[in-house]
XYZ file of C-alpha atoms in Angstrom:
337
model
C 26.571 -49.734 -6.366
C 26.492 -45.931 -6.282
C 23.450 -44.110 -4.994
C 21.450 -42.052 -7.500
C 22.338 -38.401 -7.823
C 19.982 -36.121 -5.877
C 17.322 -34.418 -7.923
C 17.980 -30.753 -8.621
C 15.750 -28.264 -6.780
C 12.408 -27.639 -8.439
C 9.896 -24.799 -8.181
C 7.381 -25.185 -5.348
C 5.690 -21.784 -5.577
C 5.841 -19.172 -8.346
C 4.651 -15.567 -8.006
C 4.076 -13.998 -11.413
C 7.470 -15.166 -12.641
C 9.430 -12.769 -10.428
C 9.653 -14.908 -7.288
C 10.135 -18.653 -7.053
C 10.348 -20.726 -3.897
C 12.439 -23.821 -4.565
C 12.067 -27.290 -3.071
C 15.301 -26.855 -1.108
C 13.928 -23.709 0.557
C 15.908 -21.210 -1.465
C 14.230 -18.198 -3.036
C 14.922 -16.927 -6.527
C 13.975 -13.377 -7.448
C 13.992 -11.750 -10.866
C 15.239 -8.193 -11.252
C 12.595 -7.548 -13.917
C 9.336 -5.975 -12.692
C 6.155 -7.991 -13.070
C 4.127 -5.091 -14.454
C 6.098 -2.867 -16.828
C 4.225 0.248 -17.904
C 5.234 3.159 -20.089
C 5.873 6.537 -18.508
C 4.553 9.348 -20.758
C 7.017 11.860 -22.113
C 7.778 14.537 -19.574
C 7.675 14.230 -15.811
C 4.196 15.624 -14.994
C 5.965 18.490 -13.294
C 7.181 16.152 -10.546
C 10.749 15.522 -9.469
C 11.810 12.468 -7.547
C 14.826 10.757 -6.028
C 15.686 7.651 -3.995
C 16.863 7.583 -0.391
C 17.815 4.633 1.805
C 15.498 4.940 4.778
C 16.422 1.659 6.518
C 20.138 0.874 5.989
C 20.011 -2.333 8.048
C 17.726 -3.960 5.493
C 18.704 -1.778 2.493
C 15.162 -0.437 2.200
C 14.469 2.397 -0.217
C 12.003 5.273 -0.161
C 11.320 7.210 -3.331
C 10.591 10.869 -2.635
C 8.302 12.833 -4.959
C 7.538 16.526 -4.929
C 5.442 18.439 -7.490
C 7.955 20.998 -8.691
C 5.475 22.739 -10.978
C 2.911 23.249 -8.215
C 5.474 24.485 -5.701
C 6.954 26.915 -8.233
C 3.494 28.289 -9.018
C 2.732 28.739 -5.310
C 6.021 30.581 -4.803
C 5.285 32.820 -7.783
C 1.904 33.676 -6.279
C 3.651 34.846 -3.125
C 2.177 32.151 -0.903
C 3.930 32.531 2.420
C 3.597 28.841 3.223
C 3.528 26.685 0.105
C 3.936 23.394 1.944
C 1.567 20.615 0.923
C 0.261 17.369 2.466
C 2.428 14.267 2.755
C 1.315 10.849 1.526
C 3.240 7.900 2.990
C 2.588 5.187 0.411
C 3.120 1.407 0.535
C 3.064 -0.663 -2.667
C 1.201 -3.906 -3.263
C 2.431 -7.351 -4.237
C 0.984 -9.858 -1.786
C 3.764 -9.050 0.729
C 6.025 -11.121 -1.542
C 6.896 -9.046 -4.611
C 7.075 -5.431 -5.675
C 9.034 -2.248 -5.112
C 8.288 1.428 -5.263
C 10.847 1.488 -8.071
C 8.738 -0.761 -10.306
C 7.408 1.309 -13.250
C 3.718 0.791 -12.415
C 4.065 1.945 -8.810
C 6.383 4.765 -9.883
C 3.868 6.032 -12.448
C 1.040 5.841 -9.929
C 2.975 7.871 -7.347
C 3.907 10.421 -10.018
C 0.197 10.938 -10.639
C -0.622 11.263 -6.946
C 2.145 13.794 -6.381
C 1.139 15.878 -9.398
C -2.626 15.758 -9.090
C -3.411 15.838 -5.366
C -0.893 17.669 -5.115
C 1.251 16.148 -2.375
C 4.711 15.140 -1.324
C 4.621 11.366 -1.814
C 6.995 9.031 0.012
C 6.889 5.554 -1.540
C 8.346 3.153 1.033
C 9.749 -0.282 0.318
C 9.486 -2.906 3.070
C 10.845 -6.392 3.686
C 9.274 -9.105 1.559
C 8.207 -12.680 2.234
C 8.981 -15.511 2.283
C 12.436 -14.389 3.464
C 10.733 -11.999 5.900
C 7.292 -13.188 6.872
C 4.471 -11.223 8.455
C 4.597 -9.195 10.672
C 7.853 -7.901 9.116
C 5.956 -5.785 6.557
C 3.708 -4.232 9.200
C 6.706 -3.612 11.445
C 8.449 -1.843 8.575
C 5.339 0.276 8.044
C 5.560 1.439 11.650
C 9.322 1.978 11.339
C 8.762 4.066 8.210
C 6.523 6.380 10.217
C 9.170 6.633 12.906
C 11.652 7.595 10.162
C 9.167 10.223 9.010
C 8.851 11.564 12.555
C 12.631 11.803 12.898
C 12.772 13.583 9.548
C 10.076 16.052 10.608
C 11.680 16.832 13.970
C 15.015 17.417 12.220
C 13.510 20.404 10.432
C 12.452 18.386 7.420
C 15.754 16.594 7.052
C 16.271 16.341 3.327
C 15.986 19.793 1.681
C 13.415 18.362 -0.705
C 11.082 17.808 2.203
C 11.951 20.804 4.376
C 10.430 23.371 2.060
C 7.592 21.313 0.634
C 6.217 18.827 3.171
C 3.551 19.794 5.696
C 4.099 17.142 8.361
C 0.964 18.264 10.156
C -1.035 16.910 7.220
C 0.060 13.304 6.751
C -1.974 10.624 5.009
C -1.017 6.948 5.060
C -1.953 5.034 1.927
C -1.303 1.858 0.002
C -2.703 -0.646 -2.441
C -3.351 -4.344 -1.818
C -0.659 -5.523 0.620
C 0.301 -1.877 1.030
C -3.300 -1.052 1.939
C -3.098 -3.673 4.664
C 0.090 -2.030 5.960
C -1.591 1.395 5.860
C -4.451 0.044 7.995
C -2.030 -1.282 10.607
C -0.113 2.005 10.640
C -3.307 4.028 11.082
C -4.544 1.708 13.836
C -1.192 1.660 15.644
C -0.601 5.402 15.715
C -4.083 6.887 15.590
C -4.357 10.593 14.874
C -1.594 11.811 17.152
C 0.482 8.769 18.080
C 3.536 10.145 16.299
C 3.876 13.122 18.627
C 3.445 16.840 17.955
C 5.576 16.866 14.814
C 3.230 14.670 12.772
C -0.543 14.513 12.511
C -2.176 11.647 10.579
C -5.192 13.184 8.882
C -6.456 10.122 7.037
C -5.798 6.668 5.646
C -6.378 5.605 2.033
C -6.780 1.851 1.579
C -6.913 0.861 -2.092
C -8.171 -2.738 -2.428
C -6.447 -3.611 0.860
C -5.235 -7.216 1.210
C -7.323 -9.270 3.636
C -7.962 -12.978 4.119
C -9.797 -15.505 6.273
C -10.486 -19.193 6.606
C -14.216 -18.874 5.872
C -14.668 -18.195 2.168
C -16.581 -15.164 0.939
C -18.964 -15.387 -1.970
C -16.469 -13.532 -4.155
C -13.721 -16.007 -3.307
C -15.957 -18.988 -4.051
C -17.140 -17.556 -7.375
C -13.856 -15.986 -8.526
C -13.250 -16.905 -12.193
C -9.925 -18.620 -12.943
C -9.015 -15.913 -15.452
C -9.188 -13.047 -12.967
C -6.061 -10.972 -12.431
C -6.091 -11.923 -8.742
C -7.683 -15.283 -8.011
C -8.567 -17.070 -4.793
C -5.739 -19.528 -5.482
C -3.237 -16.674 -5.841
C -4.444 -15.105 -2.589
C -3.926 -18.445 -0.865
C -0.435 -18.694 -2.337
C 0.527 -15.279 -1.007
C -0.797 -16.267 2.416
C 1.246 -19.496 2.409
C 4.374 -17.532 1.566
C 3.763 -14.490 3.764
C 2.177 -15.765 6.980
C 4.243 -17.303 9.777
C 4.723 -21.065 9.534
C 1.632 -22.840 10.837
C -0.569 -19.731 10.801
C -3.995 -19.811 9.184
C -5.604 -17.137 7.039
C -7.342 -15.929 10.218
C -4.031 -14.514 11.442
C -4.889 -11.048 12.869
C -2.540 -9.326 10.447
C -4.662 -10.606 7.550
C -8.189 -11.142 8.885
C -8.918 -7.599 9.969
C -12.490 -8.296 11.098
C -11.755 -11.234 13.419
C -11.934 -10.718 17.206
C -8.214 -11.509 17.445
C -7.382 -8.539 15.226
C -6.115 -5.416 16.943
C -9.029 -3.963 18.983
C -10.096 -0.749 17.313
C -12.856 0.517 19.602
C -10.426 2.479 21.780
C -8.232 3.761 18.946
C -8.781 7.350 17.838
C -8.227 6.749 14.151
C -8.208 9.362 11.440
C -10.878 9.061 8.712
C -10.445 6.144 6.318
C -11.207 5.820 2.605
C -11.581 2.265 1.268
C -11.706 1.821 -2.506
C -12.642 -1.601 -3.898
C -13.259 -3.012 -7.353
C -16.645 -4.533 -8.105
C -14.984 -7.607 -9.671
C -12.099 -7.876 -7.205
C -11.842 -11.147 -5.291
C -11.190 -8.998 -2.181
C -14.327 -6.911 -2.663
C -16.494 -8.714 -0.061
C -13.799 -8.506 2.597
C -13.161 -4.828 1.873
C -16.881 -4.038 2.123
C -17.276 -5.989 5.384
C -14.210 -4.287 6.863
C -15.661 -0.855 6.077
C -19.065 -1.835 7.487
C -17.657 -3.144 10.756
C -15.320 -0.177 11.120
C -18.329 2.153 10.890
C -21.093 0.223 12.641
C -19.251 -1.724 15.331
C -16.152 0.337 16.049
C -17.555 3.806 15.358
C -14.896 4.899 12.890
C -15.288 7.446 10.104
C -14.988 5.242 7.033
C -15.987 5.925 3.447
C -16.380 2.937 1.136
C -16.378 3.364 -2.645
C -16.755 0.566 -5.169
C -15.547 1.052 -8.742
C -17.919 -0.578 -11.232
C -16.482 -3.402 -13.328
C -12.976 -3.080 -11.856
C -10.632 -5.955 -11.025
C -7.842 -5.991 -8.489
C -5.055 -3.448 -8.990
C -6.682 -1.865 -12.045
C -5.376 1.629 -11.265
C -1.703 0.772 -10.769
C -1.495 -1.851 -13.529
C -2.610 0.916 -15.916
C -2.008 4.221 -14.131
C -3.243 6.230 -17.141
C -6.622 4.500 -17.526
C -10.066 5.984 -16.901
C -10.338 3.771 -13.829
C -7.114 5.260 -12.482
C -8.508 8.731 -13.216
C -11.485 7.900 -11.000
C -9.293 6.717 -8.136
C -7.160 9.866 -8.335
C -10.326 11.968 -8.121
C -11.510 9.994 -5.085
C -8.195 10.346 -3.278
C -7.868 14.031 -4.157
C -11.341 14.760 -2.793
C -10.673 12.748 0.382
C -7.365 14.509 1.032
C -8.941 17.903 0.372
C -11.807 17.227 2.781
C -9.658 15.935 5.631
C -6.308 17.711 5.504
C -7.514 20.271 8.059
C -9.772 17.959 10.055
C -9.599 17.917 13.844
């Protein structure tokens, strides 16, 4: 009597239809982005191109420079028209996403045009194939790439004449905001040597987690864009096997997290949505950074906003508000000591 044929692999975890973990351990990824958005006609006066920054893992960085602004500065006879650099890391729960997705691309176009700034949108390794701390390690490696680029006279001609490496801001949304925190904490203001100065960190709804539930997590409605269940799913896929949500890479206020008291960090801007499931954790992070670790942290909450509102619709009024917040923060701190 022949044994029954083995059952075909079935889906164990699904992330917004673009990533599926199968019962046999394989991972299926869709080439289609999860959040397609339309790019308005024209280019906002910004030019961009892709560069492989980490050949070993085929990681891409998309470079943006505001051509219109630089041309105007040159026409005005500005002897040094270089502008701040924003090293940006996209969101996606550490599991999905790319700087080449239309929503992240549109958002970086806006930042480059309206800050104005040279924006470097870094991809990083994704889970579950590459679990935490791979993403944070890639964030640090991206800054090392930036340092090598700066010390090589700007490297790519696009950067050499436009990027002011003495005015660098690290930024990101959701998982990318988490990476930006770890980069800022690891390098401080001057940890990248004389070629690069980190002037500030912009954390947009940064991804955080913990075993003890917050009020927002307990009361999160099932129809929210990002739910407690989805956060848990990302943690299961992204954290090392056997790790809890209190892993120091995710629970940034736990004692096991990287000690921050001795780190000379640049100023930090945290932007949260009032209706974001991460809101309570973002607010507590900002409070502890200020009150317990003595850091310069500004916390802003956007009324009525859910998670990722600004990059899911980069042309919305909510996105306008975030651009204004980031532009003000960059303007206030790009010459800070």
